[in-house]
Tab-separated table of C-alpha atoms and ligand atoms in Angstrom:
chain	number	residue	atom	x	y	z
A	1	UNK	CA	52.018	-33.433	133.334
A	2	UNK	CA	50.013	-31.914	136.134
A	3	UNK	CA	49.000	-28.483	134.858
A	4	UNK	CA	45.335	-28.749	133.872
A	5	UNK	CA	45.729	-26.137	131.135
A	6	UNK	CA	48.466	-28.172	129.415
A	7	UNK	CA	46.433	-31.366	129.815
A	8	UNK	CA	43.407	-29.809	128.111
A	9	UNK	CA	45.642	-28.462	125.342
A	10	UNK	CA	47.033	-31.978	124.869
A	11	UNK	CA	43.480	-33.158	124.183
A	12	UNK	CA	42.487	-34.540	127.567
A	13	UNK	CA	38.852	-34.326	128.693
A	14	UNK	CA	38.883	-33.173	132.327
A	15	UNK	CA	36.086	-33.332	134.916
A	16	UNK	CA	36.535	-29.579	135.551
A	17	UNK	CA	37.877	-27.394	132.748
A	18	UNK	CA	40.845	-25.129	133.440
A	19	UNK	CA	39.837	-21.468	133.517
A	20	UNK	CA	41.342	-18.061	132.721
A	21	UNK	CA	39.957	-14.857	131.280
A	22	UNK	CA	40.937	-12.615	128.390
A	23	UNK	CA	42.058	-9.218	129.834
A	24	UNK	CA	42.123	-10.790	133.288
A	25	UNK	CA	44.718	-8.181	134.271
A	26	UNK	CA	42.790	-5.041	133.504
A	27	UNK	CA	40.924	-1.958	134.529
A	28	UNK	CA	38.077	-3.762	136.344
A	29	UNK	CA	40.600	-4.579	139.119
A	30	UNK	CA	41.461	-1.812	141.622
A	31	UNK	CA	44.941	-3.290	142.140
A	32	UNK	CA	45.578	-3.042	138.372
A	33	UNK	CA	44.544	0.616	138.323
A	34	UNK	CA	46.866	1.301	141.265
A	35	UNK	CA	49.853	-0.337	139.570
A	36	UNK	CA	49.145	1.426	136.281
A	37	UNK	CA	49.089	4.743	138.133
A	38	UNK	CA	52.452	3.849	139.679
A	39	UNK	CA	53.852	3.103	136.201
A	40	UNK	CA	52.483	6.424	134.887
A	41	UNK	CA	50.605	5.156	131.835
A	42	UNK	CA	49.683	1.990	129.986
A	43	UNK	CA	52.758	1.763	127.730
A	44	UNK	CA	55.145	2.479	130.613
A	45	UNK	CA	53.465	-0.398	132.433
A	46	UNK	CA	53.953	-2.716	129.423
A	47	UNK	CA	57.677	-1.890	129.270
A	48	UNK	CA	58.341	-2.163	133.023
A	49	UNK	CA	59.083	-5.872	133.650
A	50	UNK	CA	58.592	-5.756	137.435
A	51	UNK	CA	55.258	-3.937	137.238
A	52	UNK	CA	54.047	-5.878	134.162
A	53	UNK	CA	54.804	-9.127	136.022
A	54	UNK	CA	53.012	-7.728	139.074
A	55	UNK	CA	49.766	-6.999	137.162
A	56	UNK	CA	49.977	-10.402	135.468
A	57	UNK	CA	50.097	-12.022	138.919
A	58	UNK	CA	47.287	-9.944	140.475
A	59	UNK	CA	44.363	-11.975	139.034
A	60	UNK	CA	46.226	-15.217	139.820
A	61	UNK	CA	46.501	-14.223	143.479
A	62	UNK	CA	42.934	-12.954	143.680
A	63	UNK	CA	41.189	-15.804	141.843
A	64	UNK	CA	43.640	-18.688	141.363
A	65	UNK	CA	43.158	-18.907	137.591
A	66	UNK	CA	44.780	-21.932	135.923
A	67	UNK	CA	46.677	-19.754	133.452
A	68	UNK	CA	48.385	-16.365	133.479
A	69	UNK	CA	48.699	-14.328	130.289
A	70	UNK	CA	51.722	-12.116	129.837
A	71	UNK	CA	50.797	-8.461	130.364
A	72	UNK	CA	51.672	-6.650	127.139
A	73	UNK	CA	49.762	-5.532	124.043
A	74	UNK	CA	49.496	-6.654	120.424
A	75	UNK	CA	50.572	-3.155	119.339
A	76	UNK	CA	54.054	-3.394	120.874
A	77	UNK	CA	55.216	-5.352	117.813
A	78	UNK	CA	54.365	-2.616	115.276
A	79	UNK	CA	56.073	-0.155	117.612
A	80	UNK	CA	59.180	-2.382	117.614
A	81	UNK	CA	59.006	-2.353	113.805
A	82	UNK	CA	59.185	1.444	113.853
A	83	UNK	CA	55.549	2.614	113.946
A	84	UNK	CA	54.739	5.483	116.305
A	85	UNK	CA	52.376	4.337	119.075
A	86	UNK	CA	50.601	6.211	121.840
A	87	UNK	CA	47.422	5.755	123.862
A	88	UNK	CA	44.780	8.436	124.276
A	89	UNK	CA	43.192	8.037	127.721
A	90	UNK	CA	39.570	6.981	127.456
A	91	UNK	CA	39.832	6.442	123.698
A	92	UNK	CA	42.464	3.827	122.879
A	93	UNK	CA	45.556	3.341	120.735
A	94	UNK	CA	46.865	5.710	118.065
A	95	UNK	CA	49.600	4.829	115.567
A	96	UNK	CA	51.246	6.390	112.551
A	97	UNK	CA	49.326	5.264	109.432
A	98	UNK	CA	50.373	3.373	106.308
A	99	UNK	CA	48.601	4.488	103.157
A	100	UNK	CA	51.009	3.277	100.454
A	101	UNK	CA	54.471	1.936	99.619
A	102	UNK	CA	56.300	4.865	101.295
A	103	UNK	CA	54.762	3.873	104.640
A	104	UNK	CA	56.623	0.585	104.474
A	105	UNK	CA	60.016	2.162	103.875
A	106	UNK	CA	60.368	3.423	107.429
A	107	UNK	CA	59.797	-0.012	108.947
A	108	UNK	CA	62.517	-2.257	110.310
A	109	UNK	CA	63.214	-5.895	109.441
A	110	UNK	CA	61.841	-8.916	111.280
A	111	UNK	CA	65.084	-9.486	113.169
A	112	UNK	CA	65.462	-5.882	114.358
A	113	UNK	CA	62.695	-5.978	116.970
A	114	UNK	CA	64.360	-7.649	119.935
A	115	UNK	CA	66.132	-4.696	121.530
A	116	UNK	CA	62.836	-2.815	121.712
A	117	UNK	CA	60.965	-5.861	122.997
A	118	UNK	CA	63.605	-6.978	125.514
A	119	UNK	CA	61.513	-5.737	128.491
A	120	UNK	CA	58.643	-8.007	127.362
A	121	UNK	CA	60.954	-11.020	127.312
A	122	UNK	CA	62.207	-10.012	130.755
A	123	UNK	CA	58.590	-9.916	132.032
A	124	UNK	CA	58.140	-13.496	130.763
A	125	UNK	CA	61.333	-14.564	132.532
A	126	UNK	CA	60.229	-12.991	135.812
A	127	UNK	CA	56.816	-14.652	135.544
A	128	UNK	CA	58.129	-18.089	134.785
A	129	UNK	CA	60.005	-17.942	138.094
A	130	UNK	CA	57.161	-16.383	140.086
A	131	UNK	CA	54.003	-18.285	139.101
A	132	UNK	CA	52.501	-21.036	141.261
A	133	UNK	CA	53.571	-24.522	140.125
A	134	UNK	CA	50.125	-25.364	138.698
A	135	UNK	CA	49.657	-22.116	136.720
A	136	UNK	CA	50.455	-22.112	133.005
A	137	UNK	CA	52.128	-19.074	131.409
A	138	UNK	CA	50.644	-17.902	128.090
A	139	UNK	CA	52.575	-15.685	125.681
A	140	UNK	CA	50.773	-13.967	122.823
A	141	UNK	CA	50.832	-11.801	119.735
A	142	UNK	CA	48.256	-10.267	117.445
A	143	UNK	CA	47.704	-12.098	114.172
A	144	UNK	CA	49.071	-10.244	111.111
A	145	UNK	CA	45.669	-9.126	109.761
A	146	UNK	CA	44.521	-7.681	113.087
A	147	UNK	CA	47.824	-5.893	113.721
A	148	UNK	CA	47.812	-4.610	110.124
A	149	UNK	CA	44.344	-3.068	110.600
A	150	UNK	CA	45.800	-0.829	113.353
A	151	UNK	CA	49.017	-0.041	111.434
A	152	UNK	CA	47.086	1.002	108.343
A	153	UNK	CA	44.268	2.996	110.002
A	154	UNK	CA	46.360	4.331	112.885
A	155	UNK	CA	43.626	3.346	115.351
A	156	UNK	CA	40.890	0.838	116.098
A	157	UNK	CA	38.101	0.956	113.498
A	158	UNK	CA	34.573	-0.487	113.630
A	159	UNK	CA	34.765	-2.066	110.150
A	160	UNK	CA	38.530	-2.143	109.407
A	161	UNK	CA	37.702	0.027	106.388
A	162	UNK	CA	41.158	1.523	105.740
A	163	UNK	CA	42.810	-1.934	105.850
A	164	UNK	CA	40.259	-3.364	103.418
A	165	UNK	CA	40.778	-0.343	101.135
A	166	UNK	CA	44.553	-0.893	101.033
A	167	UNK	CA	44.066	-4.646	100.576
A	168	UNK	CA	41.958	-3.982	97.497
A	169	UNK	CA	43.638	-0.799	96.202
A	170	UNK	CA	47.321	-1.606	96.755
A	171	UNK	CA	47.603	-5.380	97.175
A	172	UNK	CA	51.385	-5.235	96.876
A	173	UNK	CA	51.893	-2.909	99.857
A	174	UNK	CA	49.217	-4.726	101.823
A	175	UNK	CA	50.806	-8.124	101.086
A	176	UNK	CA	54.225	-6.808	102.140
A	177	UNK	CA	52.819	-5.637	105.495
A	178	UNK	CA	51.213	-9.038	106.117
A	179	UNK	CA	54.429	-10.853	105.174
A	180	UNK	CA	56.585	-8.651	107.418
A	181	UNK	CA	54.181	-9.079	110.340
A	182	UNK	CA	54.008	-12.838	109.790
A	183	UNK	CA	57.787	-13.235	109.934
A	184	UNK	CA	58.258	-10.738	112.796
A	185	UNK	CA	55.525	-12.503	114.803
A	186	UNK	CA	57.424	-15.781	114.486
A	187	UNK	CA	60.571	-14.127	115.884
A	188	UNK	CA	58.632	-12.351	118.649
A	189	UNK	CA	56.742	-15.434	119.838
A	190	UNK	CA	59.812	-17.617	119.539
A	191	UNK	CA	61.654	-15.297	121.951
A	192	UNK	CA	58.700	-15.393	124.368
A	193	UNK	CA	58.913	-19.202	124.342
A	194	UNK	CA	62.661	-19.105	124.947
A	195	UNK	CA	62.027	-16.775	127.894
A	196	UNK	CA	59.548	-19.219	129.454
A	197	UNK	CA	56.105	-18.956	127.813
A	198	UNK	CA	54.582	-22.461	127.857
A	199	UNK	CA	51.735	-21.788	125.413
A	200	UNK	CA	51.227	-19.076	122.814
A	201	UNK	CA	47.995	-17.514	121.656
A	202	UNK	CA	47.441	-15.710	118.376
A	203	UNK	CA	44.724	-13.023	118.623
A	204	UNK	CA	42.998	-12.352	115.295
A	205	UNK	CA	40.361	-10.050	116.762
A	206	UNK	CA	39.183	-8.771	113.374
A	207	UNK	CA	39.288	-12.061	111.431
A	208	UNK	CA	35.490	-11.896	111.122
A	209	UNK	CA	35.650	-8.989	108.679
A	210	UNK	CA	37.575	-11.075	106.119
A	211	UNK	CA	35.361	-12.972	103.712
A	212	UNK	CA	35.911	-15.840	101.283
A	213	UNK	CA	39.340	-16.020	99.697
A	214	UNK	CA	40.562	-13.019	101.715
A	215	UNK	CA	39.960	-15.016	104.919
A	216	UNK	CA	42.021	-17.927	103.569
A	217	UNK	CA	44.886	-15.664	102.457
A	218	UNK	CA	45.097	-13.184	105.319
A	219	UNK	CA	43.737	-15.024	108.378
A	220	UNK	CA	44.289	-18.720	107.721
A	221	UNK	CA	47.547	-18.742	105.726
A	222	UNK	CA	49.559	-16.438	108.048
A	223	UNK	CA	48.367	-18.386	111.127
A	224	UNK	CA	49.418	-21.629	109.463
A	225	UNK	CA	52.861	-20.247	108.570
A	226	UNK	CA	53.432	-18.876	112.095
A	227	UNK	CA	52.294	-22.057	113.848
A	228	UNK	CA	54.194	-24.386	111.512
A	229	UNK	CA	57.447	-22.480	112.021
A	230	UNK	CA	56.991	-22.123	115.806
A	231	UNK	CA	56.349	-25.840	116.170
A	232	UNK	CA	59.396	-26.637	114.037
A	233	UNK	CA	61.536	-24.494	116.353
A	234	UNK	CA	59.826	-25.558	119.592
A	235	UNK	CA	58.529	-29.131	119.214
A	236	UNK	CA	55.447	-29.790	121.332
A	237	UNK	CA	54.627	-26.101	121.888
A	238	UNK	CA	50.839	-25.781	122.331
A	239	UNK	CA	49.198	-23.001	120.317
A	240	UNK	CA	45.771	-21.383	120.731
A	241	UNK	CA	44.262	-19.677	117.667
A	242	UNK	CA	41.517	-17.051	118.021
A	243	UNK	CA	40.070	-16.013	114.656
A	244	UNK	CA	37.369	-13.982	116.394
A	245	UNK	CA	33.922	-13.815	114.797
A	246	UNK	CA	34.893	-16.327	112.117
A	247	UNK	CA	31.400	-17.899	112.309
A	248	UNK	CA	31.195	-20.931	110.018
A	249	UNK	CA	34.859	-20.366	109.134
A	250	UNK	CA	35.688	-21.682	112.597
A	251	UNK	CA	34.908	-25.126	111.154
A	252	UNK	CA	38.167	-26.909	110.346
A	253	UNK	CA	40.281	-23.831	111.217
A	254	UNK	CA	42.327	-25.414	114.038
A	255	UNK	CA	43.190	-28.418	111.898
A	256	UNK	CA	44.023	-26.268	108.865
A	257	UNK	CA	46.461	-24.028	110.757
A	258	UNK	CA	47.829	-26.720	113.091
A	259	UNK	CA	46.552	-25.139	116.321
A	260	UNK	CA	46.019	-27.288	119.429
A	261	UNK	CA	43.075	-25.221	120.573
A	262	UNK	CA	40.474	-23.012	118.933
A	263	UNK	CA	39.314	-20.040	120.995
A	264	UNK	CA	35.803	-18.934	120.078
A	265	UNK	CA	33.766	-15.795	120.684
A	266	UNK	CA	30.231	-15.784	122.078
A	267	UNK	CA	28.440	-15.190	118.765
A	268	UNK	CA	28.353	-18.968	118.278
A	269	UNK	CA	26.525	-21.236	120.715
A	270	UNK	CA	28.447	-23.685	122.885
A	271	UNK	CA	26.145	-26.478	121.689
A	272	UNK	CA	26.958	-25.756	118.038
A	273	UNK	CA	30.682	-25.475	118.804
A	274	UNK	CA	30.686	-28.740	120.771
A	275	UNK	CA	29.178	-30.527	117.780
A	276	UNK	CA	30.997	-28.814	114.921
A	277	UNK	CA	34.367	-27.767	116.363
A	278	UNK	CA	35.275	-29.807	119.435
A	279	UNK	CA	35.728	-33.109	117.520
A	280	UNK	CA	38.877	-31.446	116.080
A	281	UNK	CA	40.362	-30.736	119.526
A	282	UNK	CA	40.346	-28.399	122.493
A	283	UNK	CA	37.902	-25.465	122.517
A	284	UNK	CA	38.410	-22.321	124.588
A	285	UNK	CA	35.428	-20.149	125.441
A	286	UNK	CA	32.876	-18.726	125.337
A	287	UNK	CA	30.878	-16.828	127.989
A	288	UNK	CA	29.522	-13.414	126.954
A	289	UNK	CA	31.692	-10.838	128.807
A	290	UNK	CA	28.533	-8.783	129.552
A	291	UNK	CA	27.725	-11.332	132.273
A	292	UNK	CA	30.746	-9.991	134.179
A	293	UNK	CA	28.869	-6.685	134.414
A	294	UNK	CA	25.336	-7.977	135.006
A	295	UNK	CA	26.049	-11.047	137.180
A	296	UNK	CA	23.235	-12.849	138.995
A	297	UNK	CA	21.585	-16.166	138.227
A	298	UNK	CA	21.881	-15.597	134.452
A	299	UNK	CA	25.673	-15.614	134.798
A	300	UNK	CA	25.598	-18.862	136.792
A	301	UNK	CA	23.133	-20.565	134.434
A	302	UNK	CA	25.003	-19.590	131.283
A	303	UNK	CA	28.359	-20.642	132.780
A	304	UNK	CA	26.938	-24.063	133.705
A	305	UNK	CA	25.426	-24.492	130.242
A	306	UNK	CA	28.789	-23.854	128.600
A	307	UNK	CA	30.597	-26.300	130.896
A	308	UNK	CA	27.857	-28.869	130.227
A	309	UNK	CA	27.955	-28.390	126.440
A	310	UNK	CA	31.705	-29.027	126.270
A	311	UNK	CA	31.953	-31.732	128.950
A	312	UNK	CA	32.601	-34.610	126.530
A	313	UNK	CA	35.793	-33.183	125.072
A	314	UNK	CA	38.800	-31.011	125.864
A	315	UNK	CA	37.721	-27.548	127.025
A	316	UNK	CA	39.294	-24.429	128.547
A	317	UNK	CA	36.728	-22.129	130.116
A	318	UNK	CA	37.061	-18.457	129.096
A	319	UNK	CA	35.012	-15.480	128.003
A	320	UNK	CA	34.159	-14.911	124.339
A	321	UNK	CA	36.189	-11.668	124.417
A	322	UNK	CA	37.996	-9.520	126.989
A	323	UNK	CA	36.450	-8.545	130.315
A	324	UNK	CA	35.405	-4.874	130.235
A	325	UNK	CA	36.436	-2.102	132.680
A	326	UNK	CA	32.868	-1.815	134.050
A	327	UNK	CA	32.827	-5.481	135.186
A	328	UNK	CA	32.291	-6.296	138.876
A	329	UNK	CA	35.220	-8.307	140.337
A	330	UNK	CA	32.706	-10.297	142.429
A	331	UNK	CA	31.060	-11.634	139.275
A	332	UNK	CA	34.384	-13.152	138.248
A	333	UNK	CA	34.360	-15.173	141.475
A	334	UNK	CA	30.749	-16.219	140.817
A	335	UNK	CA	31.764	-17.520	137.398
A	336	UNK	CA	34.745	-19.440	138.793
A	337	UNK	CA	32.578	-20.994	141.515
A	338	UNK	CA	30.017	-22.046	138.906
A	339	UNK	CA	32.741	-23.703	136.785
A	340	UNK	CA	34.526	-25.423	139.660
A	341	UNK	CA	31.630	-26.063	141.968
A	342	UNK	CA	29.342	-27.539	139.311
B	1	1CP	O1	44.071	1.773	130.001
B	1	1CP	C1	44.534	0.624	130.062
B	1	1CP	O2	44.977	0.141	131.122
B	1	1CP	C2	44.642	-0.109	128.773
B	1	1CP	C3	43.673	-1.207	128.530
B	1	1CP	C4	44.443	-2.318	127.866
B	1	1CP	C5	44.880	-3.506	128.470
B	1	1CP	C6	44.653	-3.944	129.896
B	1	1CP	C7	44.926	-2.330	126.532
B	1	1CP	C8	44.790	-1.252	125.538
B	1	1CP	N1	45.643	-3.502	126.325
B	1	1CP	C9	45.625	-4.237	127.488
B	1	1CP	C10	46.336	-5.510	127.714
B	1	1CP	C11	46.209	-6.567	126.707
B	1	1CP	N2	45.852	-6.421	125.395
B	1	1CP	C12	46.507	-7.910	126.932
B	1	1CP	C13	47.119	-8.395	128.245
B	1	1CP	C14	46.790	-9.673	128.798
B	1	1CP	C15	45.389	-9.908	129.276
B	1	1CP	O3	45.107	-9.678	130.458
B	1	1CP	O4	44.572	-10.399	128.472
B	1	1CP	C16	46.220	-8.614	125.745
B	1	1CP	C17	46.300	-10.094	125.469
B	1	1CP	C18	45.829	-7.640	124.780
B	1	1CP	C19	45.518	-7.955	123.374
B	1	1CP	C20	44.952	-6.910	122.501
B	1	1CP	N3	45.244	-5.578	122.453
B	1	1CP	C21	44.051	-7.190	121.450
B	1	1CP	C22	43.575	-8.569	121.072
B	1	1CP	C23	42.478	-9.057	121.961
B	1	1CP	C24	41.176	-8.283	121.886
B	1	1CP	O5	40.834	-7.656	122.901
B	1	1CP	O6	40.519	-8.324	120.844
B	1	1CP	C25	43.753	-5.973	120.803
B	1	1CP	C26	42.829	-5.764	119.621
B	1	1CP	C27	44.518	-4.954	121.437
B	1	1CP	C28	44.582	-3.522	121.075
B	1	1CP	C29	44.160	-2.671	122.209
B	1	1CP	N4	44.956	-2.429	123.287
B	1	1CP	C30	44.268	-1.688	124.211
B	1	1CP	C31	42.960	-1.442	123.676
B	1	1CP	C32	41.900	-0.640	124.344
B	1	1CP	C33	42.897	-2.096	122.447
B	1	1CP	C34	41.689	-2.171	121.504
B	1	1CP	C35	41.625	-0.934	120.713
B	1	1CP	C36	40.487	-0.794	119.713
B	1	1CP	O7	40.308	-1.647	118.826
B	1	1CP	O8	39.812	0.226	119.792
């Protein structure tokens, strides 16, 4: 096995960690903005396999990252299940909302998603033939809780209030949404793997707003079910779990859900994570994405500190969350040089 990303995921400690970036294909890159304009809008770009593959490849060509992540969005799955989805420029996603049992009735079954998602699978197929031999292809989906927060509220929310209200006020409807998303996510990711994804990542961006037993039931349990089933269908498939902002609930999470790698945000220190989390396996993270805007010596110092903190175990270098549209593309190169050049 020569791909450094796969070696780190298999538990190997490497002299230089593999590196990629969340949202590496995104608005901070002029070539991305040009291709999105050609596609018309964001969703048209997601559903155009040639152009989606093109934007996936752009950061690989520019920076030589060790991994490429499929260009798509976590909200394509609810759309495939029958939710309305549109993007308001400058604001973000909007979906139809689910406020009670009747909202569930319009949704499709877990096996009825593939026709809608066929262009995504085609993007994966194109990429697996087009990537450099040493670049690993990552497929992904949102975790059920995070996707549910958007389906229930109809948009991104600062505190996931509507989803928590449904969880507490109508546990039956809420539980049915989580169960449907859990099973549909298995089918969706399984098809990505069949199309050529070598690794899958589960993004639970809002896991941090679940507390106590709710975290176990709606973040941990669905991740465990998805990973267990995917690994049964695709033996040896490496999985990255990202229960963002889980704090002390990061401890033991990878082992509990069966993930090969735990991705962490930048609210925890690399030193703490190296001591408390890395003994369980590979860690991905965790530079503050603000450094991609501010740059300078602070970016270089912080990057080196993270590499140093994780140097005695398996590590994949990444940001703690997605790179933002106001980032300077030159700072990305600075970060890569600091990781690879020592
Ligand atoms: O205008 C644009 O071009 C849209 C910006 C954009 C991009 C580039 C969105 C809208 N999605 C994406 C791509 C995307 N989204 C990828 C592609 C691969 C990559 O380069 O990383 C991935 C993996 C995602 C995942 C995603 N989408 C997450 C989970 C990760 C995270 O950032 O926490 C979430 C929560 C979404 C929803 C979403 N899609 C887009 C936006 C702006 C949002 C967040 C909305 C909100 O909460 O307000």
